[in-house]
XYZ file of C-alpha atoms in Angstrom:
682
model
C 79.688 -29.071 162.113
C 81.586 -31.440 159.848
C 79.270 -34.272 160.872
C 76.200 -32.296 160.237
C 77.394 -31.189 156.779
C 78.145 -34.838 155.905
C 74.659 -35.858 157.081
C 73.017 -33.138 154.959
C 75.131 -34.293 151.915
C 74.042 -37.844 152.516
C 70.378 -36.885 152.617
C 70.724 -34.852 149.389
C 72.377 -37.643 147.558
C 69.819 -40.142 148.696
C 66.945 -37.841 147.413
C 68.835 -37.476 144.043
C 69.133 -41.266 143.664
C 65.348 -41.590 144.301
C 64.658 -38.966 141.664
C 66.890 -40.672 139.139
C 65.071 -43.921 139.630
C 61.690 -42.199 139.013
C 63.027 -40.544 135.830
C 64.365 -43.815 134.502
C 61.011 -45.388 134.826
C 59.328 -42.456 133.054
C 61.853 -42.652 130.132
C 61.135 -46.267 129.638
C 57.361 -45.592 129.616
C 57.771 -42.744 127.070
C 60.002 -44.908 124.827
C 57.205 -47.526 124.549
C 54.631 -44.854 123.617
C 56.804 -43.406 120.794
C 57.467 -46.793 119.359
C 53.660 -47.273 119.154
C 53.042 -43.847 117.519
C 55.594 -44.076 114.683
C 54.036 -46.436 112.108
C 54.962 -47.275 108.497
C 51.652 -46.097 106.947
C 52.064 -42.498 108.223
C 55.675 -42.328 106.944
C 54.638 -43.464 103.319
C 51.773 -40.923 103.262
C 54.004 -38.032 104.277
C 56.632 -38.919 101.613
C 53.931 -39.007 98.768
C 52.478 -35.655 99.791
C 56.042 -34.073 100.032
C 56.858 -35.246 96.402
C 53.584 -33.806 95.090
C 54.099 -30.438 96.729
C 57.675 -30.291 95.384
C 56.527 -30.673 91.770
C 53.879 -27.941 92.067
C 56.405 -25.534 93.665
C 58.902 -26.008 90.838
C 56.274 -25.285 88.159
C 55.120 -22.175 89.966
C 58.724 -20.898 90.356
C 59.356 -21.434 86.586
C 56.253 -19.416 85.649
C 57.034 -16.615 88.154
C 60.624 -16.283 86.801
C 59.282 -16.003 83.303
C 56.813 -13.329 84.400
C 59.486 -11.345 86.254
C 61.704 -11.301 83.105
C 58.746 -9.939 81.078
C 57.969 -7.330 83.774
C 61.651 -6.112 83.896
C 61.685 -5.789 80.084
C 58.474 -3.761 80.121
C 59.650 -1.646 82.990
C 62.824 -0.772 81.036
C 60.764 0.125 77.970
C 58.540 2.321 80.136
C 61.462 4.147 81.691
C 63.034 4.699 78.192
C 59.665 6.037 76.990
C 59.311 8.317 79.969
C 62.823 9.697 79.542
C 62.203 10.347 75.850
C 58.852 11.992 76.614
C 60.528 14.233 79.225
C 63.294 15.131 76.874
C 60.839 16.171 74.177
C 58.780 18.085 76.761
C 61.900 20.032 77.771
C 62.855 20.709 74.111
C 59.294 22.094 73.515
C 59.549 24.291 76.622
C 62.980 25.618 75.547
C 61.670 26.300 72.000
C 58.608 28.130 73.318
C 60.802 30.174 75.754
C 63.167 30.991 72.789
C 60.264 32.030 70.670
C 58.885 34.294 73.434
C 62.309 35.911 73.944
C 62.736 36.361 70.168
C 59.314 37.987 69.783
C 60.065 40.306 72.770
C 63.413 41.218 71.180
C 61.682 41.986 67.860
C 59.109 44.253 69.699
C 61.936 46.078 71.461
C 63.883 46.532 68.136
C 60.725 47.954 66.452
C 60.336 50.315 69.348
C 64.010 51.351 69.122
C 63.492 51.810 65.295
C 60.597 54.190 66.033
C 62.501 56.061 68.772
C 66.238 55.501 69.219
C 66.184 56.804 72.785
C 64.200 53.846 74.055
C 67.268 51.710 73.412
C 68.941 53.273 76.352
C 66.497 52.860 79.275
C 63.211 51.761 77.695
C 59.936 53.530 78.497
C 61.423 54.905 81.704
C 63.781 57.229 79.808
C 60.836 58.513 77.758
C 58.974 59.342 80.930
C 62.184 60.956 82.312
C 62.627 63.164 79.252
C 59.063 64.305 79.545
C 59.554 65.239 83.199
C 62.845 67.018 82.307
C 60.967 69.032 79.714
C 58.496 70.048 82.371
C 61.272 71.082 84.816
C 63.254 72.757 82.000
C 63.417 76.106 83.822
C 64.940 74.573 87.044
C 68.206 73.540 85.195
C 71.127 75.873 84.799
C 72.052 73.990 81.589
C 69.812 71.443 79.999
C 71.028 67.856 80.765
C 72.449 65.735 77.989
C 71.327 62.121 77.845
C 71.029 59.411 77.513
C 74.646 59.275 76.195
C 73.911 56.388 73.818
C 71.337 58.441 71.948
C 74.085 60.971 70.997
C 76.488 58.321 69.649
C 76.820 56.639 66.259
C 79.385 54.281 64.689
C 81.822 55.054 61.987
C 82.051 52.849 58.881
C 79.228 50.465 59.577
C 77.851 48.540 62.576
C 80.560 45.758 62.801
C 81.991 46.967 66.113
C 78.583 47.656 67.814
C 78.667 44.611 70.138
C 82.256 45.312 71.385
C 81.559 49.013 71.867
C 78.413 48.431 73.829
C 80.257 45.925 76.030
C 83.072 48.520 76.617
C 80.760 51.453 77.520
C 78.309 49.428 79.565
C 76.083 51.562 81.840
C 77.558 54.833 80.475
C 75.224 54.467 77.484
C 72.220 55.094 79.852
C 73.910 57.923 81.777
C 72.949 61.671 81.810
C 75.334 64.572 81.923
C 74.685 67.796 83.913
C 76.741 70.995 84.309
C 76.601 71.361 88.096
C 75.693 69.660 91.353
C 72.496 71.666 91.637
C 71.443 70.393 88.218
C 72.231 66.836 89.326
C 69.903 67.258 92.261
C 67.113 68.483 90.013
C 67.672 65.626 87.591
C 67.679 63.153 90.507
C 64.317 64.603 91.571
C 63.011 64.212 87.974
C 64.163 60.596 87.881
C 62.369 59.855 91.115
C 59.206 61.378 89.795
C 59.572 59.238 86.617
C 60.218 56.166 88.765
C 63.715 55.793 87.246
C 65.777 54.494 90.131
C 69.629 54.403 90.183
C 69.918 56.732 87.191
C 73.667 57.320 86.425
C 74.395 61.026 86.507
C 77.744 62.585 85.597
C 78.734 66.182 86.456
C 80.911 67.776 83.803
C 81.938 71.173 82.432
C 79.917 71.796 79.261
C 82.234 74.712 78.146
C 85.229 72.510 77.950
C 86.481 72.067 74.330
C 87.049 68.784 72.575
C 89.926 66.912 74.320
C 92.960 66.493 72.102
C 94.755 63.247 73.017
C 98.472 63.143 71.975
C 99.447 60.175 69.829
C 101.983 58.909 72.391
C 99.120 58.415 74.897
C 97.119 56.179 72.506
C 97.525 52.357 72.270
C 100.375 51.362 70.037
C 98.434 48.983 67.893
C 96.760 48.756 64.499
C 93.444 47.605 66.092
C 90.729 50.332 66.478
C 89.802 51.824 69.821
C 86.401 52.629 71.084
C 87.134 56.305 70.489
C 88.113 55.746 66.885
C 84.881 53.958 65.922
C 82.541 56.446 67.691
C 81.336 59.821 66.565
C 78.955 62.408 68.145
C 77.920 65.860 67.302
C 78.103 66.802 70.979
C 81.702 67.415 72.152
C 80.758 67.006 75.878
C 79.629 63.462 75.296
C 82.970 62.453 73.802
C 84.881 64.303 76.607
C 82.885 62.412 79.228
C 83.556 59.081 77.542
C 87.276 59.933 77.527
C 87.460 61.126 81.040
C 85.055 58.581 82.668
C 85.188 55.610 80.353
C 88.866 55.829 79.026
C 87.577 54.901 75.637
C 90.722 56.067 74.099
C 92.518 53.091 75.739
C 89.845 50.492 75.084
C 91.021 48.369 72.113
C 88.531 46.443 69.947
C 89.540 43.150 68.293
C 87.742 40.450 66.333
C 88.272 37.240 68.288
C 89.539 35.697 71.503
C 93.072 34.822 70.309
C 93.898 38.255 68.892
C 92.489 39.812 72.143
C 94.895 37.772 74.320
C 97.886 38.834 72.135
C 96.956 42.571 72.490
C 95.885 42.580 76.155
C 98.795 40.618 77.566
C 101.648 41.955 75.344
C 103.814 44.141 77.577
C 105.249 45.926 74.523
C 101.874 47.397 73.648
C 101.479 50.340 76.035
C 98.451 52.520 76.937
C 96.014 49.616 76.737
C 93.523 49.585 79.535
C 91.092 46.921 78.345
C 90.441 44.801 75.237
C 87.042 43.814 74.091
C 86.141 41.204 71.419
C 83.203 40.967 69.090
C 81.926 37.847 70.890
C 81.779 39.618 74.240
C 85.105 38.778 75.977
C 86.806 41.389 78.194
C 90.602 41.231 78.892
C 92.871 43.395 80.932
C 96.082 43.174 83.048
C 96.420 44.814 86.464
C 99.669 44.646 88.498
C 100.878 41.664 86.560
C 97.646 39.759 86.945
C 96.001 38.703 83.631
C 92.184 38.648 83.838
C 89.653 37.430 81.172
C 86.011 37.897 81.785
C 83.608 35.658 79.736
C 80.698 37.132 77.766
C 77.656 38.191 79.788
C 74.715 35.811 79.327
C 71.624 37.127 77.653
C 73.231 40.473 76.828
C 71.223 42.249 74.189
C 73.442 44.183 71.784
C 72.719 46.256 68.685
C 71.604 49.372 70.391
C 74.196 51.530 68.527
C 73.349 50.126 65.110
C 72.260 52.643 62.503
C 69.525 50.318 61.128
C 67.501 47.598 62.937
C 65.904 46.097 59.757
C 68.472 43.350 59.352
C 68.266 42.362 62.936
C 64.495 42.304 62.954
C 64.473 40.121 59.802
C 67.004 37.688 61.318
C 64.987 37.507 64.502
C 61.722 36.957 62.595
C 63.375 33.993 60.695
C 64.575 32.622 63.892
C 61.100 32.945 65.447
C 59.532 31.117 62.506
C 62.112 28.365 62.706
C 61.501 27.951 66.445
C 57.715 27.745 65.803
C 58.241 25.021 63.248
C 60.498 22.986 65.467
C 58.055 23.437 68.370
C 55.271 22.022 66.223
C 57.380 19.020 65.222
C 58.415 18.327 68.806
C 54.843 18.638 69.959
C 53.852 15.916 67.445
C 56.753 13.706 68.699
C 55.563 14.381 72.183
C 51.971 13.129 71.336
C 53.389 9.975 69.649
C 55.726 9.316 72.600
C 52.751 9.846 75.074
C 50.599 7.219 73.135
C 53.430 4.713 73.135
C 54.082 5.290 76.816
C 50.298 4.715 77.582
C 50.368 1.393 75.704
C 53.553 0.316 77.577
C 51.838 1.221 80.915
C 48.781 -0.821 80.013
C 50.820 -3.875 79.108
C 52.814 -3.464 82.375
C 49.533 -3.198 84.385
C 48.198 -6.444 82.821
C 51.471 -8.212 83.464
C 51.451 -7.054 87.115
C 47.867 -8.359 87.383
C 48.950 -11.812 86.121
C 51.937 -11.705 88.372
C 49.712 -11.012 91.385
C 47.510 -14.040 90.510
C 50.602 -16.251 90.258
C 51.850 -14.858 93.578
C 48.540 -15.790 95.214
C 48.885 -19.325 93.896
C 52.430 -19.380 95.035
C 51.285 -18.270 98.511
C 48.977 -21.283 98.635
C 51.815 -23.484 97.625
C 54.005 -21.911 100.288
C 51.375 -22.844 102.856
C 51.243 -26.447 101.678
C 55.071 -26.408 101.736
C 54.908 -25.126 105.285
C 52.511 -28.066 106.173
C 54.990 -30.440 104.566
C 57.881 -28.949 106.485
C 55.940 -29.115 109.703
C 55.153 -32.838 109.074
C 58.705 -33.441 108.165
C 59.926 -31.610 111.219
C 57.473 -33.551 113.381
C 58.940 -36.891 112.098
C 62.466 -35.668 112.706
C 61.487 -34.448 116.169
C 60.074 -37.827 117.024
C 63.156 -39.579 115.858
C 65.390 -37.224 117.715
C 63.167 -37.399 120.803
C 63.355 -41.216 120.708
C 67.183 -41.133 120.351
C 67.460 -38.465 123.148
C 65.349 -40.629 125.437
C 67.567 -43.653 124.749
C 70.673 -41.653 125.515
C 69.083 -40.004 128.563
C 68.122 -43.442 129.868
C 71.686 -44.612 129.522
C 72.955 -41.484 131.123
C 70.468 -41.709 134.009
C 71.556 -45.324 134.744
C 75.192 -44.234 134.687
C 74.457 -41.322 136.970
C 72.543 -43.701 139.383
C 75.648 -45.862 139.650
C 77.893 -42.932 140.344
C 75.486 -41.615 142.995
C 75.397 -44.955 144.792
C 79.243 -45.033 144.880
C 79.368 -41.446 146.102
C 76.711 -42.340 148.796
C 78.965 -45.176 150.057
C 81.950 -42.745 150.374
C 79.789 -40.300 152.357
C 78.752 -43.025 154.874
C 82.413 -43.912 155.353
C 83.235 -40.259 156.056
C 80.389 -40.033 158.576
C 81.654 -43.018 160.542
C 85.162 -41.599 160.565
C 83.945 -38.202 161.766
C 81.901 -39.725 164.597
C 85.057 -41.522 165.861
C 87.086 -38.377 165.882
C 84.370 -36.492 167.707
C 84.438 -39.095 170.586
C 88.266 -38.913 170.846
C 88.348 -35.142 171.203
C 85.541 -35.012 173.728
C 87.441 -37.511 175.903
C 90.729 -35.531 175.565
C 89.041 -32.252 176.696
C 87.484 -33.873 179.728
C 90.808 -35.235 180.997
C 93.315 -32.289 180.406
C 92.071 -28.983 179.025
C 89.180 -28.273 181.387
C 91.333 -28.516 184.576
C 93.849 -25.995 183.225
C 91.102 -23.553 182.268
C 89.580 -23.635 185.830
C 93.015 -22.901 187.523
C 93.560 -19.902 185.145
C 90.150 -18.450 185.973
C 90.732 -18.601 189.757
C 94.097 -16.863 189.339
C 92.495 -14.034 187.231
C 89.816 -13.428 189.855
C 92.389 -13.012 192.602
C 94.455 -10.538 190.598
C 91.375 -8.491 189.783
C 90.576 -8.108 193.510
C 94.154 -6.995 194.267
C 93.953 -4.366 191.549
C 90.715 -2.822 192.891
C 92.138 -2.594 196.442
C 95.354 -0.842 195.298
C 93.402 1.556 193.042
C 91.176 2.627 195.939
C 94.314 3.274 198.160
C 96.036 5.311 195.346
C 92.838 7.430 194.740
C 93.030 8.751 198.290
C 96.541 10.160 197.659
C 96.134 11.502 194.085
C 93.075 11.467 191.684
C 93.504 9.366 188.513
C 92.809 12.426 186.232
C 95.955 14.281 187.485
C 98.026 11.193 186.892
C 96.747 10.922 183.330
C 97.479 14.674 182.757
C 101.167 14.060 183.608
C 101.541 11.606 180.729
C 103.135 8.140 180.744
C 105.188 7.019 183.620
C 108.860 7.606 182.931
C 110.235 4.961 185.324
C 111.053 7.358 188.247
C 111.178 5.951 191.858
C 109.156 7.531 194.775
C 112.374 9.088 196.134
C 113.087 10.794 192.834
C 109.497 12.107 192.528
C 109.699 13.541 196.172
C 112.892 15.441 195.374
C 111.341 16.762 192.175
C 108.316 17.957 194.136
C 110.537 19.749 196.672
C 112.378 21.577 193.946
C 109.131 22.677 192.416
C 107.751 23.955 195.807
C 110.974 25.988 196.318
C 110.800 27.485 192.826
C 107.015 28.322 193.449
C 107.982 30.254 196.673
C 110.707 32.181 194.853
C 108.416 33.186 192.068
C 105.688 34.087 194.484
C 107.961 36.540 196.220
C 108.895 38.207 192.869
C 105.363 38.497 191.617
C 102.657 40.236 193.613
C 99.815 38.674 191.547
C 98.370 35.407 192.556
C 98.675 32.214 190.432
C 95.007 32.522 189.378
C 95.575 36.045 188.213
C 98.663 35.072 186.241
C 96.835 32.190 184.790
C 93.889 34.463 183.666
C 96.417 36.964 182.331
C 98.142 34.135 180.430
C 94.855 32.962 178.909
C 94.003 36.512 177.900
C 97.305 37.015 176.224
C 97.051 33.624 174.564
C 93.575 34.524 173.135
C 94.996 37.832 171.848
C 97.887 36.054 170.177
C 95.500 33.608 168.621
C 93.414 36.406 167.245
C 96.451 38.151 165.807
C 97.515 34.888 164.258
C 94.100 34.427 162.647
C 94.181 38.045 161.441
C 97.657 37.493 160.024
C 96.515 34.306 158.362
C 93.505 36.113 156.711
C 95.720 39.003 155.600
C 98.223 36.514 154.137
C 95.454 34.751 152.108
C 94.180 38.118 150.853
C 97.776 39.085 149.849
C 98.173 35.866 148.005
C 94.908 36.362 146.169
C 95.994 39.924 145.258
C 99.252 38.610 143.888
C 97.413 35.962 141.872
C 95.041 38.488 140.468
C 97.882 40.871 139.717
C 99.820 38.158 137.853
C 96.662 37.056 135.997
C 95.930 40.680 134.869
C 99.578 41.156 133.942
C 99.470 38.039 131.695
C 96.132 39.156 130.126
C 97.561 42.595 129.573
C 100.642 41.158 127.827
C 98.390 38.904 125.722
C 96.043 41.703 124.772
C 98.941 43.961 123.955
C 100.474 41.331 121.697
C 97.133 40.614 120.112
C 96.501 44.329 119.437
C 99.980 44.676 117.948
C 99.369 41.743 115.592
C 95.952 42.949 114.660
C 97.289 46.441 113.858
C 100.044 44.965 111.561
C 97.577 42.673 109.839
C 94.938 45.400 109.148
C 97.720 47.747 107.926
C 98.978 45.157 105.512
C 95.424 44.298 104.422
C 94.744 47.879 103.429
C 98.208 48.266 101.738
C 97.514 45.146 99.571
C 94.688 46.882 97.828
C 97.282 48.875 95.914
C 99.872 46.153 95.709
C 101.899 47.599 98.609
C 103.120 45.687 101.623
C 104.698 46.808 104.852
C 104.926 46.476 108.546
C 104.717 48.305 111.892
C 107.557 48.038 114.509
C 106.263 48.754 118.042
C 108.534 48.881 121.097
C 106.422 48.978 124.293
C 109.582 49.303 126.350
C 110.960 52.363 124.481
C 107.373 53.636 123.703
C 108.099 53.989 119.943
C 106.201 53.188 116.767
C 107.663 53.079 113.180
C 105.889 52.411 109.949
C 107.698 50.833 106.953
C 106.270 50.333 103.430
C 107.501 48.136 100.603
C 106.605 49.204 97.049
C 105.656 46.882 94.218
C 108.835 47.870 92.300
C 110.859 46.670 95.267
C 109.476 43.164 95.136
C 112.748 41.793 93.913
C 114.662 43.352 96.772
C 114.407 42.836 100.447
C 114.749 46.439 101.381
C 111.810 48.166 103.099
C 111.468 51.897 102.659
C 110.685 54.265 105.515
C 107.697 56.435 105.030
C 109.977 59.476 104.884
C 111.437 58.131 101.590
C 107.994 57.809 99.921
C 106.424 60.242 97.489
C 103.569 62.550 98.717
C 100.795 60.330 97.320
C 102.422 57.134 98.610
C 102.877 58.700 102.036
C 99.305 59.860 102.088
C 97.968 56.439 101.073
C 100.204 54.702 103.653
C 99.015 57.132 106.399
C 95.475 56.431 105.312
C 95.999 52.660 105.688
C 97.574 53.174 109.104
C 94.586 55.378 110.215
C 92.064 52.738 109.030
C 93.946 50.053 110.879
C 93.673 52.059 114.034
C 89.983 52.926 113.404
C 89.228 49.232 113.070
C 90.579 48.581 116.558
C 88.578 51.390 118.310
C 84.909 52.132 118.885
C 83.399 55.567 118.380
C 79.895 56.664 117.156
C 81.249 59.582 115.085
C 84.469 59.834 113.139
C 85.765 62.421 110.640
C 88.679 62.637 108.219
C 89.793 65.756 106.386
C 91.835 65.915 103.121
C 92.827 62.283 103.379
C 93.598 62.054 99.665
C 95.979 65.015 99.194
C 99.017 64.367 96.947
C 97.481 61.155 95.623
C 97.163 60.225 91.938
C 93.830 59.225 90.420
C 94.230 55.508 90.962
C 95.319 55.896 94.609
C 92.472 58.368 95.272
C 89.922 56.031 93.762
C 91.251 53.015 95.785
C 91.405 55.101 98.968
C 87.833 56.467 98.538
C 86.384 53.027 97.861
C 88.251 51.605 100.749
C 87.038 54.372 103.113
C 83.345 53.995 102.052
C 83.443 50.201 102.351
C 85.151 50.532 105.803
C 82.631 53.050 106.996
C 79.668 50.912 105.841
C 81.116 47.838 107.506
C 81.818 49.668 110.757
C 78.314 50.915 111.302
C 79.386 54.232 112.871
C 78.834 57.645 111.280
C 81.723 58.953 109.187
C 82.342 62.459 107.720
C 84.891 62.666 104.839
C 85.995 66.068 103.661
C 88.009 66.331 100.464
C 88.530 69.122 97.910
C 88.698 66.538 95.032
C 86.121 64.977 92.845
C 83.819 62.462 94.566
C 81.644 61.600 91.561
C 82.995 57.971 91.658
C 81.173 57.404 94.974
C 77.663 55.989 94.290
C 75.044 57.421 96.548
C 73.102 54.742 98.583
C 70.698 54.671 101.532
C 73.584 54.959 103.979
C 75.900 57.196 101.748
C 75.077 60.874 101.390
C 77.107 63.217 99.236
C 77.156 67.011 99.781
C 79.104 69.088 97.227
C 79.832 72.779 97.811
C 79.707 75.174 94.989
C 83.018 76.131 93.400
C 84.572 79.366 94.822
C 84.060 82.378 92.685
C 87.227 83.998 91.277
């Protein structure tokens, strides 16, 4: 094998040497051809053309740069002109919109001047009053409204904006004497297409409320009650009971309002309103300032609308004049913008022509580069061929030296081959023949002994006994005798035959195997049951812990609506549950009061919060709560009622709330229905 490999290597090297010789001749031939191609005339012509193209390219680049600068300058001017044009257009739109709003406001004020009632509901309230007049006989007592039409200001119209901001939607409300009248009025409003009409149920026979001085705000600033007057006592009573106007303070500006609203020494102040529309109040130590409502239209309570109409007409004329000036500016800007666009268009056309010429120059430049590259390639090719020829000659010398070494290795390998062939013929072959003859003799002896032993005992029985333990024939004979004696003794004791016993043994063994399999199956089922039990126990503990945390969280969430806080202690081991509540006045202390130490209203509110927390964790299509607001003050009752309504709407199930108290604060909706029973007759 070594000799053959050396011969193959010798053949390959010889072929490689022949190939190198052929390539060397080809390189020499190519070298001569390149020398003939590269002449001096072509080189001079290429250099002259390159210089000419370079000059043209530089001139084109200078002109293109100048055009780009002019284009950028014109583009900036066009952008500035477009921005100015857009700004003027926006100003014109704003002025036209303002003029439209002013004209609409003037039209409304003139309508209010003709009929004051239209200021509190527009044309809808006129239609409603006509429908009420038609249904006059259906009312127990004629309704009063809108409230704003029964009010007037004392000592001028200065406080009109602040009072309107304070009363809000109450100005559009109607007052009825009973629930039955409210239903009739709601029907009238529906016929007049007056949706969401505010209706207040109040006792018309109640005299004018006399508010003690110590219950009024301790300040020199006027209140909403002090600047309002009405010939109807019921209207003022409703504003006091429903709007708390006796505790709404009116101030001139923002700074004075902050001083009055957030001064703890000034008591009985519910809200502060400024002339410029700010609303300020403090609840539970939290200071709140609401900004003026955008686009609010005031002046509905003013005694005269002439001044407002005159001011608005001046403003409309001024807006019209400004709009005319801006439109003129818009036309001028549009003309300037068109001129700039035309100049920019002409410049772009010139630029496109220059770019076309530049493209032609680029093509010439590409031709120049190709010629230059061709010259460089020819030079490099010539140099590479020279280097390649030198390398090929060196490689040829190395290949010849390597070929000589391979020939020497072949001669050495042939000598070694002859030596080892002679050595095998003299010594090794004789020993192999003697070993083969001895192996054949031993194989014949083994077959004869095997045949003799098979007559005495089959080979399968010997294999079943296992490996030979080294016992002699005498020891084996003695062991056989003992086994025969034992067999006879056992046969005398047992009446069954060995075959019967063997069958019985196999039967019992199968039965034991079945029982073991059954035990194994039962054991696996038992393990699966234990795993399921442990998993359910863990999930039960996790669910119990989650429900406990959810109950505490929901309970605290409902308590926070009134500034309370608290907790629920649950012991699953002792099966106990205790509720603890912390009042706002206890914030500086760590003590938590038990519900038994709370007042009646506080205990009712805490119980309501606990019930809502439980309701939030359960699912039921129908729920009912009776007298949930007993012993509560007005604030707690309002918070509780709003909380219950919001909770019921969010839950989606049907709720029934039963209470003997006033529910007028609940606004009827599509999903909220109010049913009020008539008062019991004395």
